[in-house]
Every structure is written in C-alpha cells, then in structure tokens.
Amino acid sequence: MYYNLYFCYFRSQFSDIISEILIYFYVIKHIFITCFYNLNSFINFANVMSGLYIHIPFCGSKCSYCDFYSIVASPLHGDFIKAIEKEIDLRYSEINFDFLRTIYIGGGTPSIINDKILAPFLTNISDKLCKSPLDEFTVEMNPDDVTEKKVNMFKKAGCNRVSIGVQSMVDSELRAISRRHSSQKVVDSVSIFRDCGIDNISIDLMFGLPLQTIDTLRYSIDKILDLSPMHISCYGLMYELDTLLYRMRNDGMIKEIDEDTYIKMYSIVSESLRNAGFEHYEISNYAKPGYRSLHNSSYWNGTPYVGIGPSAHSYDGNCIRRYNPNDVRKYIKTLSNCEIFYVEEVESKKDIHNDYILTRLRTSQGIQRQLYEDKFGADAWSLLVSKTHRRVESGAVELTDERLVLTEIGFLTSDDIISDLFIE
C-alpha cells in the first residue's frame, strides 16, 4: 500500500516537473522566435551586405535643376562629419567585411568639405572599412573642387573611381543651370585625376537643357569622348517641383523642349556612345566593357547595401528598407546622443514584386525568367507576359523564353511600361 502511495506521489511530482519544463521550453521558444524576427533585418544586412553609401549633402551652390537633398554654405561641416562617423560606429555590426565590395561617397558635393576636416575623416573610413581591397571605391567630385592634393587624399583612402558632374561642355549652358565650373575646368580636372593615377572616370551628361540644341549636344558628346572616360551617365532634364528651372519655365522665362526633340537627343546620345564602344547597360548609364558601376548596379540587381547620412537609404536584399530623414541638424543632434536615425519599413509582397519589376527593367539584362519564377512563381510569369503583348508589338519590349527586356525604344517610355506591369 505504501509503495502505491509513494509511486502515486512521485508520479504526480514528476508530471508537475515535466509540465513546468514544457512551459519553460514553450516560453523560451517563443522568445527565441520573437527575437529572431526582430533581429532578422540585422542578420540579413550583416550576412550579405555588399555596398556602403555615404551621403554628404553640402554644395557650393544650388544647381537650378536639382531637387536632391543638399545644403549650401553651411557651417556644420565639422559636426556633420562627426555624426557620420558616429552613425558608422553605431551601425558597424551591419557591415560584414567578408561581403563588402563597394563604397560610394556622394552628395551633394563631397569634395567641397575642407581638407582639414576631410583628411582625418577619410583616414578613419579607410582604417575602419577597408579591411581588404574593395572592388570599387567611388567619390563624386565637382570639377571646381579638383586639386592634386585633394585627389591624392581620396586615393590614399582607397578611392579608385571618380564621378564628375560635368552636365555640358558648353559654358553658356553651364551658366544656364547654375553650374560653378567651366568646360576648361572639366578638361583640367580629368588631367589631374590621370596624373594622380585614377583612370576609372565617370562623367555625368545632361540633355534637354535651356539653350541646348542638337548641335551643341553633339559638341558636348564629342568633347566628353575626347576625355576618354570609362563610364558616362546621361540624364534628360526634368523640371522638378520647386526648383529654380521649374519656376522659370512656369513664369515663361525659359521653354521646355518638345517631345520630338527630347527623343532625338536621347537617340543621339545612345547612338554616339554605342558607336564609341560603350555598353548601354542601364537606362541612364553607359560603360566601356568591364567598367560598369558596381555600386550602382547593386541598386538594380537586388544586392543589399547600407546608406549612411541624411536621405541615405539601405536595403537588406529581402524585404527590409531603411532610410534616414532629410534633416542635417536633426541628424547631427540624434547621432550626438548615440541614437539610431533611420526609419525602417517592411515591404509587402506587392512592394517586393513591384520593386523587382522597377529595378530589373532599368537594365539591359531585364527580367530573367528563371530568377523571376524562382521568386514569384510560374503563374506570376505568365501573368507578366500577358501584360506585355501590346508593348512587344510596338517594339518597346523584347520577349523570349528566357527573359523580358526593354529595347532602346522601350527605355524612352519605361515609366509607362513598368507601371503597367505592377500588381495592384
């Protein structure tokens, strides 16, 4: 009898212990899953992050067409650079140096920062981030700011590629859009880059500018090709809301070019650069073989990247996007308190799909069928194809069993085509 009583007692106690263990296990499991979900974006960034962008929003003057976030004649350069360094420190764990391939310092005009502030910053960047040789380290520069001392400063930090905001090689056109430099300064700056050992040079060109004609556009193209850049980015002028050119056009002070001229200018650029040996690999970008922008390509092929500085964006390659608001003073104050500045968004399935369409169709590779089906399914591909028949017939879209890609004609109307392929 005593044996049975003891047995029942210990069985009861044992059952209670097992129940408690199971409860604890459930709680721990729940905590782990919750933490994993919350840390998922960190894991994604840290494991596969490939590019780092640093935004420096200061400019010597505001170009009349520009609606990018930028600040003119600011006394905040020193405090801002400290904030940039602090954000890098706070987000250091997002940067996996086994995968870091590119750094891009853009703006604004990064080269406008005083050398006494810029030099230690670049040294810090080099020491912290360049653990192994990068595939590409780009710095944007204005021709007016190019000096041998400054270029060597960037090169010492690891810079092996520069992007120059040229826009035109006609001085009257440069003045019309409030650019600070002259065409001769462009020639001089390219010479300095080459003398300092940087040959990977990208040049920005614009068409549709005030005062620009077909002949002056051809002249700018010829003069730029004479400089033998490895990469050219070409953009049609957009009259963005609240810019000076926007107000001047609305007040009747300048006239926007007509659609036929715009198309002809775009065609001249594309044909001239292809004839000069450039690949038209993205709507606005042309490169000599082997010289495509590796960093910018990460935006179009879904490669993860981290953005540092106000207005900079980050992407984990999956569904997490982060962006820093456009506010330098708030940025400086927040980082001085050692607080994260970014806002995080989790994309919906619809957003992921539409972003995929938007970015892939900007490139000459287009949408690869197998990759698309692996991500969204065969039915989604069939639906996508069904939406393109009219565009295929018009010659704007090329469709094969392997891919869907925009043609040169399609690039001109890409916004309409891409929006038609979005899911609602």
XYZ file of C-alpha atoms in Angstrom:
424
model
C 0.000 0.000 0.000
C 2.826 2.402 0.966
C 4.552 1.520 -2.246
C 1.487 2.550 -4.254
C 1.153 5.803 -2.306
C 4.831 6.713 -2.867
C 4.523 5.769 -6.518
C 1.459 7.997 -6.996
C 3.157 10.839 -5.139
C 6.365 10.711 -7.188
C 4.405 10.276 -10.439
C 2.437 13.400 -9.574
C 5.606 15.322 -8.745
C 7.306 14.073 -11.893
C 4.320 15.155 -14.021
C 4.445 18.626 -12.471
C 8.162 18.895 -13.247
C 7.615 17.782 -16.838
C 4.779 20.283 -17.203
C 6.987 23.094 -15.913
C 9.793 22.072 -18.250
C 7.395 22.095 -21.192
C 6.078 25.535 -20.200
C 9.611 26.908 -19.875
C 10.508 25.359 -23.226
C 7.482 26.983 -24.870
C 8.324 30.382 -23.360
C 11.974 30.152 -24.418
C 10.924 29.045 -27.893
C 8.511 31.978 -28.158
C 11.184 34.434 -27.003
C 13.683 32.989 -29.467
C 11.261 33.244 -32.392
C 10.333 36.802 -31.443
C 13.962 37.839 -31.132
C 14.813 36.115 -34.382
C 12.037 38.003 -36.162
C 13.161 41.316 -34.692
C 16.783 40.625 -35.489
C 16.071 39.260 -38.947
C 16.817 42.528 -40.686
C 20.129 42.798 -38.818
C 21.035 39.243 -39.813
C 20.184 39.927 -43.453
C 22.246 43.122 -43.537
C 25.234 41.632 -41.732
C 25.430 38.414 -43.717
C 25.194 39.675 -47.277
C 25.689 43.466 -47.286
C 27.730 44.367 -50.334
C 27.749 48.148 -50.784
C 28.133 51.151 -48.488
C 26.871 54.605 -49.475
C 27.834 57.769 -47.569
C 25.788 60.889 -48.297
C 27.370 64.323 -47.824
C 24.651 66.872 -48.668
C 26.681 70.094 -48.841
C 27.117 72.102 -52.045
C 28.922 75.290 -53.021
C 25.777 76.454 -54.825
C 22.389 75.026 -55.730
C 22.031 73.964 -59.357
C 18.842 75.344 -60.872
C 17.526 71.871 -61.843
C 18.402 69.983 -58.669
C 15.797 68.664 -56.231
C 18.196 66.372 -54.351
C 18.609 66.997 -50.650
C 21.505 69.447 -50.376
C 22.538 72.460 -48.295
C 24.503 75.499 -49.454
C 27.115 77.416 -47.422
C 26.615 75.508 -44.181
C 28.823 75.994 -41.083
C 28.028 72.447 -39.979
C 30.707 70.516 -41.873
C 32.751 69.556 -38.803
C 29.793 68.498 -36.664
C 28.287 66.665 -39.616
C 31.399 64.585 -40.263
C 31.464 63.623 -36.577
C 27.844 62.500 -36.901
C 28.686 60.419 -39.999
C 31.481 58.709 -38.075
C 29.141 58.078 -35.154
C 26.493 56.508 -37.397
C 29.118 54.231 -38.910
C 30.110 53.177 -35.389
C 26.501 52.538 -34.352
C 25.756 50.517 -37.486
C 29.135 48.839 -37.677
C 27.606 45.420 -36.989
C 25.546 45.714 -40.207
C 28.718 45.734 -42.271
C 30.077 42.277 -42.975
C 33.570 42.817 -44.321
C 33.614 39.410 -45.958
C 30.988 40.761 -48.361
C 31.773 44.498 -48.592
C 32.691 45.163 -52.223
C 31.965 48.837 -52.870
C 31.946 52.227 -51.164
C 30.344 55.280 -52.747
C 30.665 58.790 -51.271
C 28.085 61.033 -52.918
C 26.022 64.124 -52.360
C 25.734 66.996 -52.626
C 29.354 67.596 -53.325
C 31.651 65.601 -51.000
C 34.727 67.358 -52.397
C 33.538 70.709 -51.012
C 34.417 69.687 -47.444
C 37.514 71.497 -46.155
C 40.675 69.395 -46.436
C 41.417 69.749 -42.708
C 38.089 68.091 -41.913
C 38.069 65.727 -44.867
C 41.563 64.226 -44.437
C 41.081 62.664 -40.965
C 37.597 61.514 -41.955
C 38.962 59.660 -44.992
C 41.722 58.144 -42.886
C 39.096 56.946 -40.414
C 36.994 55.485 -43.231
C 39.998 53.692 -44.661
C 41.087 52.269 -41.304
C 37.604 51.115 -40.273
C 36.063 49.954 -43.517
C 38.762 48.972 -45.972
C 39.719 45.727 -44.237
C 40.564 44.213 -47.604
C 40.859 45.739 -51.096
C 37.485 46.877 -52.436
C 36.315 46.196 -55.958
C 35.240 49.822 -56.249
C 35.529 52.999 -54.146
C 33.842 55.953 -55.846
C 33.794 59.622 -54.858
C 31.650 62.267 -56.543
C 33.532 65.466 -57.319
C 32.758 68.841 -58.851
C 35.361 69.991 -61.411
C 35.784 73.255 -59.480
C 36.978 71.398 -56.372
C 39.553 69.154 -58.021
C 43.119 69.705 -56.875
C 46.083 67.356 -56.867
C 46.170 67.478 -53.064
C 42.504 66.563 -52.710
C 42.632 63.764 -55.294
C 45.680 62.230 -53.622
C 43.828 62.467 -50.303
C 40.956 60.412 -51.713
C 43.300 57.975 -53.412
C 45.246 57.381 -50.208
C 41.957 56.399 -48.535
C 41.392 53.762 -51.232
C 39.401 55.647 -53.861
C 39.885 54.075 -57.297
C 36.977 55.670 -59.186
C 35.614 59.210 -59.504
C 32.315 60.544 -60.797
C 32.418 64.087 -62.186
C 29.325 66.260 -62.536
C 30.010 67.777 -65.958
C 26.482 68.050 -67.494
C 27.647 70.051 -70.553
C 30.811 71.198 -72.298
C 29.187 74.474 -73.408
C 29.813 77.308 -70.955
C 26.586 79.168 -71.680
C 24.591 76.018 -70.925
C 26.517 75.505 -67.689
C 25.679 79.036 -66.589
C 22.014 78.494 -67.505
C 21.773 75.648 -64.974
C 23.902 77.412 -62.319
C 26.908 75.112 -62.523
C 30.054 76.559 -60.908
C 32.626 75.162 -63.319
C 33.650 75.857 -66.902
C 34.305 73.413 -69.715
C 38.044 74.066 -69.421
C 37.909 73.164 -65.744
C 36.486 69.766 -66.755
C 39.467 69.149 -69.017
C 41.868 70.242 -66.279
C 40.244 68.054 -63.626
C 40.380 64.920 -65.797
C 44.069 65.599 -66.375
C 44.654 65.867 -62.620
C 42.860 62.573 -61.969
C 45.002 60.783 -64.513
C 48.212 62.373 -63.245
C 47.295 61.081 -59.778
C 46.736 57.562 -61.113
C 42.922 57.415 -61.214
C 41.826 56.323 -64.688
C 38.384 54.930 -63.839
C 36.489 58.153 -64.511
C 32.734 58.550 -64.864
C 31.183 61.700 -66.321
C 27.627 62.974 -65.941
C 26.000 64.482 -69.053
C 22.555 66.085 -69.441
C 20.342 66.761 -72.434
C 17.279 68.961 -72.851
C 18.992 71.903 -71.128
C 17.993 75.538 -71.632
C 19.853 76.962 -74.675
C 20.925 73.459 -75.721
C 20.453 72.456 -79.353
C 21.074 69.268 -81.286
C 24.394 70.687 -82.455
C 25.577 71.768 -79.003
C 24.626 68.370 -77.600
C 26.724 66.673 -80.275
C 29.560 69.076 -79.399
C 29.368 68.145 -75.680
C 29.335 64.437 -76.508
C 32.389 64.787 -78.759
C 34.312 66.804 -76.168
C 33.492 64.315 -73.431
C 34.560 61.378 -75.597
C 37.846 63.209 -76.244
C 38.486 62.881 -72.489
C 38.227 59.046 -72.752
C 36.065 58.359 -69.700
C 35.292 54.750 -68.833
C 31.693 55.486 -67.857
C 29.065 58.081 -68.779
C 25.761 58.714 -67.003
C 23.293 60.655 -69.124
C 20.072 62.214 -67.882
C 17.297 64.140 -69.573
C 16.464 67.378 -67.789
C 13.401 67.106 -65.564
C 11.625 70.220 -64.343
C 11.239 69.155 -60.739
C 8.766 70.884 -58.446
C 10.129 73.911 -56.529
C 13.424 74.065 -58.429
C 14.549 77.342 -59.997
C 14.144 75.994 -63.536
C 10.635 74.831 -62.692
C 9.687 78.348 -61.609
C 11.412 79.936 -64.608
C 9.537 77.669 -67.010
C 6.221 78.402 -65.335
C 6.938 82.143 -65.484
C 7.690 81.896 -69.211
C 11.373 82.788 -68.812
C 12.539 79.554 -70.448
C 10.876 76.978 -72.666
C 10.931 73.221 -72.225
C 11.993 71.276 -75.316
C 9.263 69.432 -77.195
C 8.866 65.663 -77.069
C 10.257 65.054 -80.570
C 13.452 66.959 -79.758
C 13.780 65.110 -76.454
C 13.529 61.746 -78.235
C 16.006 62.828 -80.901
C 18.513 63.992 -78.269
C 18.187 60.723 -76.373
C 18.740 58.771 -79.589
C 21.809 60.857 -80.462
C 23.341 60.171 -77.057
C 22.673 56.432 -77.249
C 23.899 56.044 -80.814
C 27.019 58.175 -80.288
C 28.078 56.326 -77.159
C 27.401 52.868 -78.601
C 29.467 53.804 -81.664
C 32.259 54.850 -79.294
C 32.321 51.386 -77.700
C 30.069 51.974 -74.691
C 27.545 49.424 -73.454
C 24.109 50.844 -72.709
C 23.641 48.704 -69.623
C 21.028 50.764 -67.751
C 18.507 53.400 -68.829
C 20.822 56.302 -67.927
C 24.220 54.600 -67.858
C 26.849 53.644 -70.414
C 30.171 51.930 -69.788
C 33.212 50.644 -71.590
C 33.398 46.823 -71.238
C 34.416 45.944 -67.694
C 33.667 49.402 -66.284
C 30.013 49.276 -65.267
C 29.311 50.950 -61.931
C 29.471 48.055 -59.474
C 27.980 50.048 -56.634
C 25.018 51.454 -58.558
C 24.384 48.040 -60.095
C 23.581 46.755 -56.600
C 20.527 49.030 -56.603
C 19.245 47.416 -59.798
C 20.014 43.753 -59.128
C 18.767 43.494 -55.544
C 22.135 43.345 -53.810
C 21.988 44.571 -50.184
C 23.544 47.918 -49.276
C 23.772 50.254 -46.300
C 23.303 54.030 -46.559
C 24.899 56.450 -44.095
C 23.949 60.136 -43.747
C 20.727 62.153 -44.122
C 18.493 60.992 -47.018
C 20.553 57.798 -47.448
C 18.713 54.507 -47.992
C 19.524 50.908 -47.059
C 18.209 47.548 -48.244
C 18.710 44.050 -46.847
C 18.119 42.236 -50.151
C 14.872 40.760 -48.884
C 12.076 42.948 -47.509
C 13.660 45.429 -45.094
C 14.309 49.002 -46.226
C 15.705 51.765 -44.062
C 16.041 55.451 -44.766
C 17.462 58.446 -42.954
C 15.185 61.525 -42.988
C 16.274 64.698 -44.817
C 17.349 66.847 -41.891
C 21.020 67.625 -41.255
C 20.522 69.413 -37.937
C 18.308 66.673 -36.538
C 20.754 64.097 -37.891
C 23.646 65.736 -36.043
C 21.651 66.077 -32.807
C 20.376 62.482 -32.897
C 23.789 60.974 -33.565
C 25.418 63.157 -30.897
C 23.140 61.331 -28.447
C 24.323 57.995 -29.854
C 20.863 57.203 -31.216
C 19.949 55.500 -34.484
C 18.477 57.930 -37.034
C 16.951 55.649 -39.625
C 13.300 54.704 -40.139
C 12.630 51.063 -41.002
C 9.962 49.716 -43.333
C 8.974 46.100 -44.010
C 7.838 45.712 -47.606
C 4.665 43.844 -48.517
C 4.685 41.093 -51.133
C 3.227 43.586 -53.595
C 6.005 46.101 -52.882
C 8.685 43.426 -53.260
C 7.272 42.413 -56.637
C 6.901 45.961 -57.948
C 10.380 46.954 -56.796
C 11.727 43.904 -58.619
C 9.994 44.977 -61.841
C 11.121 48.589 -61.446
C 14.785 47.837 -60.873
C 15.326 44.923 -63.266
C 13.662 46.576 -66.251
C 16.006 49.541 -65.933
C 18.856 47.305 -67.079
C 19.893 45.707 -70.347
C 19.574 42.277 -68.658
C 15.900 42.882 -67.962
C 13.886 40.273 -66.094
C 15.364 36.774 -66.258
C 12.524 34.261 -66.398
C 14.101 31.588 -64.209
C 15.048 34.045 -61.469
C 11.616 35.639 -61.597
C 9.791 32.293 -61.395
C 12.026 31.153 -58.536
C 10.981 34.239 -56.594
C 7.338 34.740 -57.590
C 6.214 31.520 -59.326
C 5.388 30.362 -62.860
C 1.848 31.759 -62.723
C 3.204 35.229 -61.977
C 5.460 34.977 -65.044
C 2.523 34.024 -67.238
C 0.551 36.997 -65.945
C 3.515 39.302 -66.515
C 3.917 38.098 -70.102
C 0.213 38.571 -70.795
C 0.575 42.278 -69.961
C 3.364 42.863 -72.479
C 1.843 41.813 -75.808
C 0.997 45.360 -76.912
C 4.476 46.565 -75.977
C 6.130 43.677 -77.824
C 4.182 44.517 -80.978
C 5.224 48.182 -80.739
C 8.901 47.228 -80.415
C 9.276 48.620 -76.891
C 9.682 45.212 -75.233
C 11.686 42.170 -76.314
C 10.277 38.874 -75.034
C 11.972 35.466 -75.320
C 11.623 32.175 -73.473
C 14.449 33.267 -71.162
C 13.791 36.935 -70.424
C 11.779 40.120 -70.774
C 13.753 43.265 -71.550
C 13.123 46.828 -72.696
C 14.544 47.893 -76.052
C 16.081 51.308 -76.772
C 12.587 52.460 -77.735
C 11.240 50.985 -74.525
C 13.777 52.861 -72.399
C 12.201 56.118 -73.613
C 8.776 55.145 -72.274
C 9.981 52.991 -69.397
C 7.837 54.675 -66.730
C 4.603 53.789 -68.533
C 5.696 50.242 -69.336
C 6.920 49.483 -65.826
C 3.812 50.869 -64.150
C 1.652 48.687 -66.429
C 3.465 45.617 -65.076
C 2.958 46.467 -61.409
C 0.481 44.460 -59.388
C -2.209 46.440 -57.597
